[in-house]
Coordinates of C-alpha atoms in Angstrom, one line a residue:
X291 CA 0.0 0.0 0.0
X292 CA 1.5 3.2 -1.2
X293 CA 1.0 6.2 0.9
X294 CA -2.1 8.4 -0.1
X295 CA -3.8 11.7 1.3
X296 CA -7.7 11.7 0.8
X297 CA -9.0 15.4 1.5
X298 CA -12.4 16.5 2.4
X299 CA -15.0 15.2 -0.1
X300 CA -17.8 16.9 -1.8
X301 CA -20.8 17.4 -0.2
X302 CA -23.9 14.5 -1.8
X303 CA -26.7 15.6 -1.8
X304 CA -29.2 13.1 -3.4
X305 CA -33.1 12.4 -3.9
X306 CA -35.8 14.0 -5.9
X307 CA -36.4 17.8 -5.9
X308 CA -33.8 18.2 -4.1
X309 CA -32.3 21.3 -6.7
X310 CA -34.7 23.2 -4.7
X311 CA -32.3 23.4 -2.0
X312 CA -29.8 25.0 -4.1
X313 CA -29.7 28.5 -3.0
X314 CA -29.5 27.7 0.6
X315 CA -26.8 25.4 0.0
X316 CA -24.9 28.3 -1.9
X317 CA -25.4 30.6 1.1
X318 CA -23.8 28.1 3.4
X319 CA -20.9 28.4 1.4
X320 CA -20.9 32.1 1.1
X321 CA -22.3 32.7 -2.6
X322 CA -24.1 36.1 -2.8
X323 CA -23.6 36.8 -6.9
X324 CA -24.1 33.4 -8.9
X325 CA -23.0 32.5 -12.1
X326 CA -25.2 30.3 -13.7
X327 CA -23.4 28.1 -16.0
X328 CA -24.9 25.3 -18.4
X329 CA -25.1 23.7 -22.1
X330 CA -28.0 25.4 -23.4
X331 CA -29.6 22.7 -25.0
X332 CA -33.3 22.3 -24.8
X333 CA -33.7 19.8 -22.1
X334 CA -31.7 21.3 -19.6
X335 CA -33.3 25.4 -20.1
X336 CA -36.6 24.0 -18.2
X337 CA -34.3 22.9 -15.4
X338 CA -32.6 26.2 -15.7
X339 CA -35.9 28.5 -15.3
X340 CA -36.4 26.3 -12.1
X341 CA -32.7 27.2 -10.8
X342 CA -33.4 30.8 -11.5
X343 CA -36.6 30.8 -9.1
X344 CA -34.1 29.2 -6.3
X345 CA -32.0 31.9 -6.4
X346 CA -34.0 34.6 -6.6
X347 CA -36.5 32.9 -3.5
X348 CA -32.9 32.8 -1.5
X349 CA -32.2 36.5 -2.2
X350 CA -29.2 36.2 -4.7
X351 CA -28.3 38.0 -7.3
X352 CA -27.4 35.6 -11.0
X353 CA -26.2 36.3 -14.5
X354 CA -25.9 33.0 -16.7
X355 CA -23.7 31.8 -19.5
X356 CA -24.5 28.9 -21.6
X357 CA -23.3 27.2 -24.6
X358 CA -21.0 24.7 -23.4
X359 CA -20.2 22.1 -26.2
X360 CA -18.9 18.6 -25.2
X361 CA -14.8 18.8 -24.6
X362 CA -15.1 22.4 -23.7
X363 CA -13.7 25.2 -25.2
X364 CA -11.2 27.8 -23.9
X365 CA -13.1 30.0 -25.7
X366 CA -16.3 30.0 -23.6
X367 CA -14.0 30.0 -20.7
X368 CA -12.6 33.2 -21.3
X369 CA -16.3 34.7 -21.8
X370 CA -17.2 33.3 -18.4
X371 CA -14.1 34.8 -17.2
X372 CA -14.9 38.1 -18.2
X373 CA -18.3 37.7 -16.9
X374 CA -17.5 36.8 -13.6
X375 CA -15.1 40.2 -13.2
X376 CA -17.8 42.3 -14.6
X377 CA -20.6 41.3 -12.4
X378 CA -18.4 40.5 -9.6
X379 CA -19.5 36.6 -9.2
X380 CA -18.2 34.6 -6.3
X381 CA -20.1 30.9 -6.7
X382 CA -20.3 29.5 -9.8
X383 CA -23.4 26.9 -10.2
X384 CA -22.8 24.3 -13.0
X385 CA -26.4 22.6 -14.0
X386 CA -25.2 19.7 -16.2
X387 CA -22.6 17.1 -17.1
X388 CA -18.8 16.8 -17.0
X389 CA -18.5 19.2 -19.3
X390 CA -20.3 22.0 -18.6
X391 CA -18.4 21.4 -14.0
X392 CA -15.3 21.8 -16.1
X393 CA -15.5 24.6 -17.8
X394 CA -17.3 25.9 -14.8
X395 CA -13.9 24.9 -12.8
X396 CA -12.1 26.5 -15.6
X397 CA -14.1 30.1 -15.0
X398 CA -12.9 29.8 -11.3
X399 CA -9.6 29.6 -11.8
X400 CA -9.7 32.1 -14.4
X401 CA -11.5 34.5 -13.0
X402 CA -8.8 35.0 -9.9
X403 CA -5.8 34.7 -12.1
X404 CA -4.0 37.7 -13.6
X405 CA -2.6 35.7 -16.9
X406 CA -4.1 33.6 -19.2
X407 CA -5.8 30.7 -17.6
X408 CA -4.5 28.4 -20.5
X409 CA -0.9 28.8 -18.8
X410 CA -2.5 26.5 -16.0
X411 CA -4.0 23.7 -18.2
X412 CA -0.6 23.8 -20.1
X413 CA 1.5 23.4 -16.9
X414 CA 3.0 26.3 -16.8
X415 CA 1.8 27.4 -13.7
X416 CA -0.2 25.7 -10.5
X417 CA -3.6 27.3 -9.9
X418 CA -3.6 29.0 -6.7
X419 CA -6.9 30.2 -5.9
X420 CA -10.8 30.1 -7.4
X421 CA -13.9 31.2 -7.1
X422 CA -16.2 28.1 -5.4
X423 CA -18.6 26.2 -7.3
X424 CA -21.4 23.9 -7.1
X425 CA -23.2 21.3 -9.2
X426 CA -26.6 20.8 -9.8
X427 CA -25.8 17.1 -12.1
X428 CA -28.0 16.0 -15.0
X429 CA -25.1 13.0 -16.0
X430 CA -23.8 10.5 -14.5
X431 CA -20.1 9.4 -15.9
X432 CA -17.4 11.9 -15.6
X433 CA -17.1 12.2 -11.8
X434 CA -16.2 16.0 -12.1
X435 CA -18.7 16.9 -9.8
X436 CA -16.8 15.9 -7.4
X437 CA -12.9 16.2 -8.1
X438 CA -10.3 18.6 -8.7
X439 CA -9.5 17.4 -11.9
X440 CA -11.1 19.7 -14.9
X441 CA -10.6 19.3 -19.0
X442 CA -10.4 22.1 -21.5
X443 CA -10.0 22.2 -25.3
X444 CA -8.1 24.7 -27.5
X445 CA -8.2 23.9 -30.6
X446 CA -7.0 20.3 -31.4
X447 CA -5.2 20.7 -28.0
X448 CA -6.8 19.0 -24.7
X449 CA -5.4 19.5 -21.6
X450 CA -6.4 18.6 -18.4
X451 CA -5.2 19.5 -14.6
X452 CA -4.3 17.0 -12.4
X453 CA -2.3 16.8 -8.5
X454 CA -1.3 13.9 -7.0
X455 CA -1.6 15.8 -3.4
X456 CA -5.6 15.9 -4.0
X457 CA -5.6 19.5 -4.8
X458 CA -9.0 21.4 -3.1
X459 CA -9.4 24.5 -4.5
X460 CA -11.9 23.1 -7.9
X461 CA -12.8 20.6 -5.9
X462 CA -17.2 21.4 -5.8
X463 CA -18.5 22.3 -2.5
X464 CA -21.3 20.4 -3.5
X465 CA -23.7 18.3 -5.8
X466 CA -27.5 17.7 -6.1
X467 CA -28.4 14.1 -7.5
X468 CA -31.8 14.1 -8.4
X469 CA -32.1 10.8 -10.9
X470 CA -34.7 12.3 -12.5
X471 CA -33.2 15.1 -14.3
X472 CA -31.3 12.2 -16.0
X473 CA -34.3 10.6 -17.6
X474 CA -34.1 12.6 -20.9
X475 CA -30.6 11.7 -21.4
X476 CA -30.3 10.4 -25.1
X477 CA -29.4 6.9 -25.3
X478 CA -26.1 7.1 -26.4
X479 CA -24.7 10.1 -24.2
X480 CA -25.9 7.6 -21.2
X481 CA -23.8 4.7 -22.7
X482 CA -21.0 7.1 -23.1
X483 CA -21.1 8.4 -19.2
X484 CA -21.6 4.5 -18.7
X485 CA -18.2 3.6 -20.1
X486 CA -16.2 6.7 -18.8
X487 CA -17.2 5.7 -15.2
X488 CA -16.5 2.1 -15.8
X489 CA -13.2 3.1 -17.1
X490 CA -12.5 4.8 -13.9
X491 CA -12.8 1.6 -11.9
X492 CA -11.5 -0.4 -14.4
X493 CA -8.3 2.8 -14.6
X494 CA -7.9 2.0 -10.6
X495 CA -7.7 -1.9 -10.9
X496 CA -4.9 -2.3 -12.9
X497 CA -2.6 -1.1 -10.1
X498 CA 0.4 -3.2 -9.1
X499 CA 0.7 -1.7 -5.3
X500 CA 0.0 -5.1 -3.7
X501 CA -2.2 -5.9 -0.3
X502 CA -4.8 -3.5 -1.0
X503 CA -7.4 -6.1 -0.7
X504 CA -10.2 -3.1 0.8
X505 CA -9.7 -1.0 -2.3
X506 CA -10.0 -4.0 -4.5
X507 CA -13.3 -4.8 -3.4
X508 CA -14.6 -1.3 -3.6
X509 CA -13.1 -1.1 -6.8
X510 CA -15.5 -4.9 -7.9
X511 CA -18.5 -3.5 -5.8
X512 CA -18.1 -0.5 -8.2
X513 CA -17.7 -2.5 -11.5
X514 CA -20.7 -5.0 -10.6
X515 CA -22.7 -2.1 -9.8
X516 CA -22.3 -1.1 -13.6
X517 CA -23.1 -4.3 -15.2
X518 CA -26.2 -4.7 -13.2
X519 CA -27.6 -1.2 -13.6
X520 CA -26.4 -0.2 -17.1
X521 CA -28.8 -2.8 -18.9
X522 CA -31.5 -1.2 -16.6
X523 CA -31.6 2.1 -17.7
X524 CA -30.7 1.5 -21.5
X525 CA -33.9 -0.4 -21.7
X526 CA -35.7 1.7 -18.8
X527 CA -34.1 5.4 -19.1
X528 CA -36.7 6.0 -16.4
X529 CA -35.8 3.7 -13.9
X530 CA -35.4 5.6 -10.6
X531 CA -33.3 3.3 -9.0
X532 CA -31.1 2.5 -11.8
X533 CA -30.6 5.9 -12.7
X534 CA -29.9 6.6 -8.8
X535 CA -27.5 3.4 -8.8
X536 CA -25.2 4.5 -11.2
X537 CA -25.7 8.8 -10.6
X538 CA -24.3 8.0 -6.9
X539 CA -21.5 5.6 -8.3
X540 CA -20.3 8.9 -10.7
X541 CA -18.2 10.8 -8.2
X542 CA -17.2 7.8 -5.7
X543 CA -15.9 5.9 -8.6
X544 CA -13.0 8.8 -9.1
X545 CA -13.6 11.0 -5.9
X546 CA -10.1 9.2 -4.4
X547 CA -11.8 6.8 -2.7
X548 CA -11.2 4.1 -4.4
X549 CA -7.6 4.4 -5.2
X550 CA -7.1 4.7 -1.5
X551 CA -3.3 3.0 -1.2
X552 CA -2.7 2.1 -4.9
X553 CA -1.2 3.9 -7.9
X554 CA -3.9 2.9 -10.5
X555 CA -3.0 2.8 -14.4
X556 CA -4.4 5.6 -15.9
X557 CA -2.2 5.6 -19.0
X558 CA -5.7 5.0 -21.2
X559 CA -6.8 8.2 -20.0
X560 CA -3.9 10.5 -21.0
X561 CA -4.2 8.7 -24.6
X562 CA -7.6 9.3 -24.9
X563 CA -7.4 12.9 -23.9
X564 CA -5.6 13.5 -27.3
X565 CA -7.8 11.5 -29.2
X566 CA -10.7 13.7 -28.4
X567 CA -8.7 16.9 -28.9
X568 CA -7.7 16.1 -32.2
X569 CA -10.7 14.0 -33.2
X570 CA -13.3 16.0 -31.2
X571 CA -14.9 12.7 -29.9
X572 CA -17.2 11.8 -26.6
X573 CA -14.6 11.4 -23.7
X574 CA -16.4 8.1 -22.7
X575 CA -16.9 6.9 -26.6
X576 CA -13.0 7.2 -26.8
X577 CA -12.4 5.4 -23.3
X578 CA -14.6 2.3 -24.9
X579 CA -12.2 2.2 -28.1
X580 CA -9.1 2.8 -26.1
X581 CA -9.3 0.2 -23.3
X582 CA -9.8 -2.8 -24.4
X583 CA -6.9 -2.2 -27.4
X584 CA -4.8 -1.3 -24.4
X585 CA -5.8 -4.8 -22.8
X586 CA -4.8 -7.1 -25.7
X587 CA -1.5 -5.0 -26.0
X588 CA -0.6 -5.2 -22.4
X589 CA -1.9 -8.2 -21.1
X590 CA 1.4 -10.3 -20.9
X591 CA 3.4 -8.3 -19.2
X592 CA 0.7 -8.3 -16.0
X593 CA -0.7 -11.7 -17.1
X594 CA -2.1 -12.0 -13.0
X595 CA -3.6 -8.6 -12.6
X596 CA -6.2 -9.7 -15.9
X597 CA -6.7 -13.2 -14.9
X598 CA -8.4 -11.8 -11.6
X599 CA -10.3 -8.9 -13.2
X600 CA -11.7 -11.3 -15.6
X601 CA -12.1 -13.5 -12.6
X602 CA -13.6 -11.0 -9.9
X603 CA -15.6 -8.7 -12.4
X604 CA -16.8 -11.3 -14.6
X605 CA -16.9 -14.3 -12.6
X606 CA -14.8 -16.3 -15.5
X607 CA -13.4 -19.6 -14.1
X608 CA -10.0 -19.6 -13.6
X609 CA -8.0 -21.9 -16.1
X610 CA -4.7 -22.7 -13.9
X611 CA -3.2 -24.6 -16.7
X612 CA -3.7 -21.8 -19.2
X613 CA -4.0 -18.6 -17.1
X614 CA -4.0 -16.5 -20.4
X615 CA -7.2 -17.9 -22.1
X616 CA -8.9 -16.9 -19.0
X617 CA -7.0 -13.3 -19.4
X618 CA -8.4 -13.4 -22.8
X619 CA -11.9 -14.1 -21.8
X620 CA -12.3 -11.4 -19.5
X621 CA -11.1 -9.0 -22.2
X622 CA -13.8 -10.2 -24.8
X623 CA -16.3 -9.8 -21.9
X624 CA -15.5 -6.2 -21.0
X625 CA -16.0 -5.5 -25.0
X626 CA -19.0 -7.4 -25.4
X627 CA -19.9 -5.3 -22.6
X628 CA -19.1 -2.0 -24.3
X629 CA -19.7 -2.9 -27.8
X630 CA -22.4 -5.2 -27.1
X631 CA -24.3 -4.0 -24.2
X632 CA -23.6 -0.4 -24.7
X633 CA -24.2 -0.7 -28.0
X634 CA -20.6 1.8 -28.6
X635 CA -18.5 1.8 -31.8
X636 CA -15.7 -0.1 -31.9
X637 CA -12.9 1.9 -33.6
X638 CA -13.1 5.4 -34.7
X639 CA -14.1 4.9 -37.9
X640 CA -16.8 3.6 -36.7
X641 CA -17.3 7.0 -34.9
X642 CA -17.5 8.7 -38.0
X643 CA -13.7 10.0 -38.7
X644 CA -12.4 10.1 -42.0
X645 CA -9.6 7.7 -43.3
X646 CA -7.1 10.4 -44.1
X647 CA -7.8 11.8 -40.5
X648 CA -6.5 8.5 -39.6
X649 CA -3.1 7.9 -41.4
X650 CA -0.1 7.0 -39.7
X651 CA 1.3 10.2 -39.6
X652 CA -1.6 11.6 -37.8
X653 CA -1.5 8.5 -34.9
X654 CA 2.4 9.3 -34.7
X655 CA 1.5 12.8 -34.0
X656 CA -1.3 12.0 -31.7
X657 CA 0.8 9.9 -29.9
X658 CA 3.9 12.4 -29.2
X659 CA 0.8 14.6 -27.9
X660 CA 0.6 12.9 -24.9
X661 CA 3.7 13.9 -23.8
X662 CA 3.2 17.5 -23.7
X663 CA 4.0 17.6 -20.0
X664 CA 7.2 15.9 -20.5
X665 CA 8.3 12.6 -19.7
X666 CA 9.0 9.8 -21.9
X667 CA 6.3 7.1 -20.5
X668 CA 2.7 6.9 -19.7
X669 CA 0.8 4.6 -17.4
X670 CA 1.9 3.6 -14.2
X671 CA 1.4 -0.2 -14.1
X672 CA 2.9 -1.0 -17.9
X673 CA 4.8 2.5 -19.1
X674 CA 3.9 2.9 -22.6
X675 CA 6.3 5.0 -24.3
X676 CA 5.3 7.0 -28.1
X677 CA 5.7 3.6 -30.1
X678 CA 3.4 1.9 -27.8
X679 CA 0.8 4.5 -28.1
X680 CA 0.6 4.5 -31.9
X681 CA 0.9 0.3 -31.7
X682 CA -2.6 0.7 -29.9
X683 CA -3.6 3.6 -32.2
X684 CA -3.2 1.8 -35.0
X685 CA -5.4 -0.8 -33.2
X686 CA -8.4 1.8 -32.4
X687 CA -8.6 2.5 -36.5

């Protein structure tokens, strides 16, 4: 068990209506001027008229900004930025997904920084301070509403923040789950958020910190929780309990609690991060191409850690004699279960993307991308250098 720090978590606040209670909530944590930040799109504004009526029951002043796109822009950002400073804003309420809490986060850090915000996506300086936010959630997938971590797009560029210490400060002071405002979720965004939080667990498994037997079984509890649920509300988008299920599971399936004492992977993640900046791609629809190329390249080399995920998650028998065909199972089980069950393309042609978007000169590129921190490996468990990465490029065609 490696050693960890797990900071104060979000506040969860879960059940129906309960977005009513938002402006109280915002008092408690000092908010007087709200920014109301969201997507625009049409299922969300009714949910949005609601908000406004909270606010101005609790006595706070609000302006609002929406048009957040999936893989947020900087450009947005640097409108909210400017909104924030004009109407002097200090909470920011994000009413959506994972896109619209980070580009929220983004605004926060903005907003109280005298450069160009950019400069701390790019690395080039640690944030330092932010205006607070909260999250009223209509997705459940990305767990941003309730991490530090927060994405942003500039142009074909995706860059991301991230602190081993568990930074705070973009951390949400809290999030409403009310399963309900999930229901009109189209089918495939749902399967999307599906596979993004089942990547997180599955991100957190492959760890080779040994004797961490407590985060292992949070980490299966997780996983099973998925494969029962996600059937549920792909056939039933109403299903209270099913929605609920998996809307709780979000945040605590990347909140830090369950990579408590273990380094997890996580080299799928900084690949994919790239392949939606330069193919403007769903986050989670990228994660379901991603993974399970990353499993049939890597398998070998951590031959155990795959016989018991496709043992524990999957419940295949264990073949002692030929531990690899069992490794092998598991694999074709988690993409039957993405490509089957979740009914996600397979490569990224089959997302659309042109051939001559997908030539090996593009892949090489992509791949030296994810190295725009430095470094010359990704992926803690089997470091993948820029060869490896366009091997399982060339494999996500």
């Amino acid at each position: 068990m490696i050693d960890f720090v797990l900071r104060g978590s979000t506040d969860l606040i879960y059940g129906r209506g309960k977005e009513s209670r938002v402006g109280a909530l915002i008092r408690d944590f000092g908010g007087t001027r709200v920014l109301i930040h969201h997507s625009g799109e049409p299922f969300v504004l009714p949910l949005i008229r609601r908000v406004k009526e909270y606010l101005d029951q609790a006595g706070l002043a609000w302006v609002e900004l929406g048009g957040v796109v999936p893989n947020p822009r900087i450009e947005l950002v640097y409108q909210g930025i400017a909104l924030c400073r004009r109407e002097k804003v200090d909470f920011i309420l994000a009413v959506g997904g994972g896109s619209v809490i980070d580009s929220a986060k983004a605004i926060g850090l903005g907003a109280v920084y005298d450069g160009d915000v950019w400069d701390i996506y790019d690395g080039r300086v640690k944030q330092q301070a932010s205006i607070p936010s909260g999250v009223i959630s209509t997705f459940a997938g990305t767990g941003s509403e309730a991490t530090f971590g927060s994405v942003i797009t500039k142009g074909r560029l995706k860059r991301g923040i991230e602190d081993p210490d568990d930074h705070v400060l973009i951390r949400p002071k809290f999030v409403i789950l009310n399963p309900e405002l999930t229901f009109t979720i189209p089918r495939f965004q749902s399967a999307v958020g599906i596979a993004d939080m089942f990547s997180h667990l599955t991100e957190n498994f492959f760890s080779k910190n040994p004797d961490n037997d407590f985060s292992d079984e949070l980490i299966v509890a997780g996983l099973h929780t998925v494969l029962k649920f996600a059937p549920i509300v792909l056939q039933d988008p109403t299903n209270y309990e099913a929605r609920g299920a998996l809307m709780v599971l979000s945040p605590l399936a990347i909140n830090g609690v369950t990579k408590v004492g273990r380094w997890g992977d996580w080299g799928c993640h900084d690949i994919e991060h790239e392949m939606s900046g330069e193919w403007d791609i769903p986050h989670g629809a990228g994660l379901a191409i991603v993974m399970p190329a990353w499993m049939r390249y890597v398998y070998r080399d951590w031959l155990n850690l795959f016989v018991r995920f496709a043992n524990m998650v999957f419940h295949v028998p264990v073949n002692v004699d030929n531990p690899e065909q069992t490794a092998l199972a598991g694999i074709e089980k988690f993409s039957d279960f993405l490509f089957q069950t979740l009914g996600l393309p397979s490569s990224l042609s089959g997302l659309g993307i042109a051939p001559e978007a997908l030539t090996d000169e593009v892949l090489h590129r992509v791949a030296e991308q994810v190295f725009y921190l430095g470094g010359e490996t990704v992926g803690r468990t089997r470091p993948l250098c820029s060869d490896d990465i366009f091997q399982i490029l060339k494999m996500c065609v």
